Amino acid sequence: MEVVLLPTPEDCGRVVADAVAGSVLAALGRGGPVVLGLATGSSPLLAYRELLRRHREEGLSFDGVEAFLLDEYVGLPAGHPESYREVIRRELTDELGLDPAVVHGPDGAAADPLQAAHDYEDRLLAAGPVAVQVLGIGANGHLGFNEPGSSLASRTRVKTLTEQTRIDNARFFGDDVTAVPRHVITQGLGTILGAEHLVLVATGEAKAAAIAAAVEGPLTASCPASVLQLHRHVTLVVDEAAGAQLTRADYYRYVLSHKLTDQGW
C-alpha cells in the first residue's frame, strides 16, 4: 500500500486524478474495453473536478471506458436526485461524455433487491476486471457500504446501514435522517479486491482514526477498510488532517519524496 500524505484536499484531488487517469490510459493502451469503478460522496469530488478540467482543457478522453458504481440505496425510485446513479451523472459522467448506457449501478429500485445484487455482481464480473476503483472511507472504517462486521471475502449484496452512517448521510437529504434509506446494495469487500488498482482518498480530521486503523491497524472486519492491506496495488491519498493519527507519517513522506522517476502511481 502506497500512502500519499499531502498538505491540502486540493493536492489530494490532483494526485487521485493522476492515478485514475494513468490507470485508465494504461488499460486503454492494452486494447479492449476498460472498466472504471466510481465512488460517490464528498471525498472524490475534487478528483472528479480535476478529471473534468483535464477533459475540457487538455483533451483527456474516456472513450472506450465503461463505468460501474460501488453501491446504491435500496428503495429510491429511478431518477431520484440522491440515487447514486443520478449523483455520478451530475458530478462526472455526463460532462465526461460517457453514454448513460455504459454507466452501470445496482438497481436499488428493483422489486427484489437481493436478486438485483446478484445480477449486478454477475454483470461486473462479465465486464472484466476493474482497471481502477475509486474509493472513499467512512468514519467507522466502512468501504463502499460494507459496515463494520462485513466479511472480508463478501460479494455484492444488500446491507443494512448503521444509524451513524444514516446520520452522516442526512446532509444529502436536507438533514432529514428519516429520508435516508436503511438498506443499500453494495459491492462486497471481496468484489472490491478484484480491481487491478484501488485508489482511496480521504480528507479531514473526521477520517483520521479510520485511516490509521485501515493502514496501520490489524486486518479485521471491525475496520472493513483494513482489507486494503491484502491488495497488491493500493494508492491511499490523504491530507494532513486525515493522516494525523498515522504513526509512520514521516516514513510515508520520505517514500513519496524518493519515488523513482518512472514509478508512477
Tab-separated table of C-alpha atoms in Angstrom:
chain	number	residue	atom	x	y	z
A	1	MET	CA	0.000	0.000	0.000
A	2	GLU	CA	1.382	3.380	-1.008
A	3	VAL	CA	0.330	6.087	1.452
A	4	VAL	CA	0.459	9.547	-0.105
A	5	LEU	CA	0.291	12.229	2.583
A	6	LEU	CA	-0.302	15.713	1.150
A	7	PRO	CA	-0.844	19.218	2.565
A	8	THR	CA	-4.338	20.008	1.268
A	9	PRO	CA	-7.510	18.399	-0.117
A	10	GLU	CA	-6.794	20.117	-3.448
A	11	ASP	CA	-3.411	18.382	-3.628
A	12	CYS	CA	-5.177	15.085	-2.932
A	13	GLY	CA	-7.637	15.712	-5.751
A	14	ARG	CA	-4.845	16.256	-8.256
A	15	VAL	CA	-2.963	13.105	-7.252
A	16	VAL	CA	-6.111	10.964	-7.346
A	17	ALA	CA	-6.860	12.343	-10.811
A	18	ASP	CA	-3.296	11.457	-11.850
A	19	ALA	CA	-3.681	7.906	-10.557
A	20	VAL	CA	-7.100	7.346	-12.140
A	21	ALA	CA	-6.134	8.837	-15.498
A	22	GLY	CA	-2.865	6.897	-15.534
A	23	SER	CA	-4.529	3.550	-14.873
A	24	VAL	CA	-7.312	4.195	-17.400
A	25	LEU	CA	-4.903	5.291	-20.132
A	26	ALA	CA	-2.636	2.298	-19.486
A	27	ALA	CA	-5.611	-0.063	-19.733
A	28	LEU	CA	-6.837	1.607	-22.926
A	29	GLY	CA	-3.362	1.151	-24.360
A	30	ARG	CA	-3.641	-2.609	-23.877
A	31	GLY	CA	-6.799	-2.629	-26.024
A	32	GLY	CA	-10.284	-3.913	-25.358
A	33	PRO	CA	-12.935	-2.490	-23.020
A	34	VAL	CA	-11.822	-0.667	-19.895
A	35	VAL	CA	-13.827	-0.700	-16.674
A	36	LEU	CA	-13.628	2.270	-14.301
A	37	GLY	CA	-15.017	1.888	-10.775
A	38	LEU	CA	-16.602	5.007	-9.318
A	39	ALA	CA	-17.495	6.023	-5.778
A	40	THR	CA	-19.826	8.819	-4.771
A	41	GLY	CA	-19.746	11.011	-1.669
A	42	SER	CA	-17.731	14.102	-0.845
A	43	SER	CA	-14.254	12.546	-0.754
A	44	PRO	CA	-13.718	12.045	-4.528
A	45	LEU	CA	-15.329	15.330	-5.625
A	46	LEU	CA	-12.127	17.339	-6.035
A	47	ALA	CA	-10.570	14.500	-8.040
A	48	TYR	CA	-13.620	14.338	-10.300
A	49	ARG	CA	-13.486	18.091	-10.850
A	50	GLU	CA	-9.828	17.799	-11.816
A	51	LEU	CA	-10.609	14.991	-14.266
A	52	LEU	CA	-13.329	17.171	-15.800
A	53	ARG	CA	-10.905	20.078	-16.106
A	54	ARG	CA	-8.405	17.867	-17.918
A	55	HIS	CA	-11.170	16.560	-20.169
A	56	ARG	CA	-12.271	20.102	-21.128
A	57	GLU	CA	-8.895	21.827	-21.266
A	58	GLU	CA	-6.391	19.089	-22.106
A	59	GLY	CA	-8.441	16.651	-24.145
A	60	LEU	CA	-8.336	13.774	-21.670
A	61	SER	CA	-10.641	11.209	-23.263
A	62	PHE	CA	-12.625	8.417	-21.687
A	63	ASP	CA	-13.747	6.918	-24.988
A	64	GLY	CA	-13.896	3.144	-24.625
A	65	VAL	CA	-14.493	3.306	-20.868
A	66	GLU	CA	-17.376	1.587	-19.100
A	67	ALA	CA	-18.165	2.701	-15.531
A	68	PHE	CA	-19.543	0.716	-12.589
A	69	LEU	CA	-20.694	2.262	-9.312
A	70	LEU	CA	-19.779	0.886	-5.904
A	71	ASP	CA	-23.234	0.993	-4.397
A	72	GLU	CA	-26.802	2.270	-4.440
A	73	TYR	CA	-29.594	2.960	-1.976
A	74	VAL	CA	-32.467	0.489	-1.860
A	75	GLY	CA	-35.932	1.944	-2.294
A	76	LEU	CA	-35.203	5.240	-4.021
A	77	PRO	CA	-37.142	5.482	-7.291
A	78	ALA	CA	-35.225	5.625	-10.555
A	79	GLY	CA	-34.195	9.216	-11.224
A	80	HIS	CA	-34.258	10.272	-7.560
A	81	PRO	CA	-31.739	13.129	-7.250
A	82	GLU	CA	-29.874	11.391	-4.414
A	83	SER	CA	-29.660	7.994	-6.062
A	84	TYR	CA	-26.002	7.380	-6.731
A	85	ARG	CA	-26.544	6.869	-10.426
A	86	GLU	CA	-28.007	10.395	-10.626
A	87	VAL	CA	-25.276	11.843	-8.412
A	88	ILE	CA	-22.446	10.413	-10.517
A	89	ARG	CA	-24.203	11.523	-13.694
A	90	ARG	CA	-24.360	15.122	-12.407
A	91	GLU	CA	-20.879	15.171	-10.926
A	92	LEU	CA	-18.880	13.362	-13.571
A	93	THR	CA	-20.092	11.069	-16.315
A	94	ASP	CA	-22.361	13.427	-18.257
A	95	GLU	CA	-19.624	16.029	-18.577
A	96	LEU	CA	-17.069	13.366	-19.484
A	97	GLY	CA	-19.327	12.462	-22.383
A	98	LEU	CA	-19.969	8.906	-21.230
A	99	ASP	CA	-23.126	7.426	-22.730
A	100	PRO	CA	-25.575	6.579	-19.890
A	101	ALA	CA	-25.737	3.084	-21.389
A	102	VAL	CA	-22.145	2.420	-20.268
A	103	VAL	CA	-22.604	3.777	-16.731
A	104	HIS	CA	-23.924	0.992	-14.507
A	105	GLY	CA	-25.135	0.843	-10.939
A	106	PRO	CA	-27.047	-1.627	-8.795
A	107	ASP	CA	-30.812	-1.470	-9.298
A	108	GLY	CA	-31.902	-0.167	-5.932
A	109	ALA	CA	-35.466	0.291	-7.184
A	110	ALA	CA	-35.852	-3.383	-8.107
A	111	ALA	CA	-38.780	-5.312	-6.659
A	112	ASP	CA	-36.263	-7.934	-5.481
A	113	PRO	CA	-33.103	-6.139	-4.295
A	114	LEU	CA	-31.487	-9.418	-3.218
A	115	GLN	CA	-31.643	-10.691	-6.792
A	116	ALA	CA	-30.598	-7.286	-8.104
A	117	ALA	CA	-27.416	-7.558	-6.032
A	118	HIS	CA	-26.589	-10.966	-7.505
A	119	ASP	CA	-27.317	-9.680	-11.009
A	120	TYR	CA	-25.008	-6.698	-10.516
A	121	GLU	CA	-22.166	-8.896	-9.300
A	122	ASP	CA	-22.569	-11.104	-12.373
A	123	ARG	CA	-22.625	-8.086	-14.699
A	124	LEU	CA	-19.497	-6.624	-13.144
A	125	LEU	CA	-17.608	-9.916	-13.408
A	126	ALA	CA	-18.671	-10.352	-17.031
A	127	ALA	CA	-17.435	-6.863	-17.923
A	128	GLY	CA	-13.913	-7.822	-16.939
A	129	PRO	CA	-11.592	-6.660	-14.190
A	130	VAL	CA	-11.957	-3.085	-12.983
A	131	ALA	CA	-8.846	-1.212	-14.133
A	132	VAL	CA	-9.035	1.318	-11.299
A	133	GLN	CA	-11.545	1.640	-8.474
A	134	VAL	CA	-12.037	4.983	-6.724
A	135	LEU	CA	-12.856	4.641	-3.022
A	136	GLY	CA	-13.736	6.748	-0.013
A	137	ILE	CA	-13.819	5.617	3.605
A	138	GLY	CA	-16.432	6.058	6.318
A	139	ALA	CA	-15.588	7.440	9.726
A	140	ASN	CA	-16.265	3.935	11.094
A	141	GLY	CA	-13.934	2.366	8.516
A	142	HIS	CA	-16.592	1.244	6.064
A	143	LEU	CA	-15.548	0.719	2.467
A	144	GLY	CA	-18.312	1.040	-0.073
A	145	PHE	CA	-21.220	0.381	2.272
A	146	ASN	CA	-19.521	-2.591	3.915
A	147	GLU	CA	-20.189	-1.664	7.524
A	148	PRO	CA	-18.059	-2.997	10.411
A	149	GLY	CA	-18.567	-6.733	10.752
A	150	SER	CA	-18.715	-7.318	6.992
A	151	SER	CA	-16.989	-10.440	5.703
A	152	LEU	CA	-13.615	-9.631	4.192
A	153	ALA	CA	-14.494	-12.029	1.355
A	154	SER	CA	-18.016	-10.660	0.771
A	155	ARG	CA	-19.550	-10.193	-2.662
A	156	THR	CA	-22.164	-7.708	-3.865
A	157	ARG	CA	-25.191	-7.913	-1.594
A	158	VAL	CA	-27.805	-5.979	0.382
A	159	LYS	CA	-26.530	-4.350	3.580
A	160	THR	CA	-28.273	-2.544	6.430
A	161	LEU	CA	-26.739	0.838	7.224
A	162	THR	CA	-25.745	1.763	10.762
A	163	GLU	CA	-27.629	4.670	12.278
A	164	GLN	CA	-24.384	6.655	12.330
A	165	THR	CA	-23.963	6.217	8.580
A	166	ARG	CA	-27.549	7.363	8.058
A	167	ILE	CA	-26.887	10.416	10.268
A	168	ASP	CA	-23.680	11.162	8.330
A	169	ASN	CA	-25.567	10.978	5.020
A	170	ALA	CA	-28.569	13.022	6.141
A	171	ARG	CA	-26.864	16.166	4.804
A	172	PHE	CA	-27.671	14.924	1.303
A	173	PHE	CA	-31.350	14.590	2.250
A	174	GLY	CA	-31.963	18.033	3.698
A	175	ASP	CA	-30.655	16.908	7.111
A	176	ASP	CA	-33.660	14.605	7.427
A	177	VAL	CA	-32.350	11.290	8.781
A	178	THR	CA	-35.739	9.652	8.258
A	179	ALA	CA	-35.365	10.229	4.493
A	180	VAL	CA	-32.112	8.244	4.312
A	181	PRO	CA	-32.800	4.640	3.249
A	182	ARG	CA	-31.890	1.916	5.723
A	183	HIS	CA	-30.655	-0.515	3.083
A	184	VAL	CA	-28.204	-0.423	0.208
A	185	ILE	CA	-26.803	-2.696	-2.451
A	186	THR	CA	-23.033	-2.579	-2.219
A	187	GLN	CA	-20.114	-4.302	-3.842
A	188	GLY	CA	-18.577	-6.616	-1.275
A	189	LEU	CA	-15.048	-6.360	0.041
A	190	GLY	CA	-14.079	-9.409	-1.989
A	191	THR	CA	-15.585	-7.794	-5.075
A	192	ILE	CA	-13.643	-4.579	-4.487
A	193	LEU	CA	-10.393	-6.532	-4.110
A	194	GLY	CA	-10.876	-7.848	-7.648
A	195	ALA	CA	-9.961	-4.460	-9.133
A	196	GLU	CA	-6.457	-4.065	-10.532
A	197	HIS	CA	-5.760	-0.727	-8.811
A	198	LEU	CA	-7.516	0.715	-5.761
A	199	VAL	CA	-7.312	4.474	-5.186
A	200	LEU	CA	-8.702	5.681	-1.873
A	201	VAL	CA	-8.972	9.346	-0.960
A	202	ALA	CA	-9.812	10.812	2.446
A	203	THR	CA	-9.609	14.337	3.805
A	204	GLY	CA	-10.411	15.971	7.130
A	205	GLU	CA	-9.825	15.059	10.758
A	206	ALA	CA	-13.086	13.094	10.973
A	207	LYS	CA	-11.431	10.356	8.891
A	208	ALA	CA	-8.147	10.240	10.826
A	209	ALA	CA	-8.985	7.321	13.136
A	210	ALA	CA	-10.390	5.225	10.286
A	211	ILE	CA	-7.335	5.854	8.111
A	212	ALA	CA	-4.945	4.887	10.914
A	213	ALA	CA	-6.904	1.700	11.579
A	214	ALA	CA	-7.066	0.780	7.892
A	215	VAL	CA	-3.381	1.379	7.194
A	216	GLU	CA	-1.598	0.522	10.427
A	217	GLY	CA	-4.103	-1.490	12.439
A	218	PRO	CA	-4.792	-5.220	12.324
A	219	LEU	CA	-6.654	-6.868	9.462
A	220	THR	CA	-10.151	-7.106	10.914
A	221	ALA	CA	-13.798	-6.998	9.934
A	222	SER	CA	-14.193	-4.362	12.648
A	223	CYS	CA	-12.445	-1.997	10.232
A	224	PRO	CA	-13.564	-3.139	6.774
A	225	ALA	CA	-11.092	-0.814	5.029
A	226	SER	CA	-8.212	-2.779	6.590
A	227	VAL	CA	-8.850	-5.321	3.813
A	228	LEU	CA	-6.838	-2.953	1.611
A	229	GLN	CA	-3.748	-4.429	3.262
A	230	LEU	CA	-4.355	-7.597	1.233
A	231	HIS	CA	-4.373	-5.899	-2.169
A	232	ARG	CA	-1.315	-5.784	-4.405
A	233	HIS	CA	-1.812	-2.205	-5.718
A	234	VAL	CA	-3.342	0.421	-3.446
A	235	THR	CA	-2.784	4.172	-3.629
A	236	LEU	CA	-4.131	5.785	-0.471
A	237	VAL	CA	-4.219	9.582	-0.695
A	238	VAL	CA	-4.872	11.667	2.423
A	239	ASP	CA	-4.392	15.233	3.544
A	240	GLU	CA	-2.551	16.131	6.749
A	241	ALA	CA	-5.775	16.201	8.781
A	242	ALA	CA	-6.898	12.728	7.699
A	243	GLY	CA	-3.371	11.396	8.224
A	244	ALA	CA	-2.918	12.962	11.658
A	245	GLN	CA	-3.028	9.644	13.540
A	246	LEU	CA	-0.621	7.738	11.280
A	247	THR	CA	2.395	6.714	13.364
A	248	ARG	CA	4.605	6.202	10.304
A	249	ALA	CA	3.710	9.518	8.650
A	250	ASP	CA	7.342	10.631	8.422
A	251	TYR	CA	8.250	7.452	6.561
A	252	TYR	CA	5.363	7.882	4.114
A	253	ARG	CA	6.568	11.420	3.346
A	254	TYR	CA	10.117	10.128	2.929
A	255	VAL	CA	8.995	7.435	0.489
A	256	LEU	CA	6.973	9.951	-1.520
A	257	SER	CA	9.925	12.326	-1.802
A	258	HIS	CA	12.172	9.493	-3.051
A	259	LYS	CA	9.924	7.849	-5.642
A	260	LEU	CA	11.688	6.563	-8.716
A	261	THR	CA	11.216	8.784	-11.765
A	262	ASP	CA	9.171	6.239	-13.687
A	263	GLN	CA	7.477	4.603	-10.719
A	264	GLY	CA	4.084	6.280	-11.200
A	265	TRP	CA	1.083	5.550	-9.048
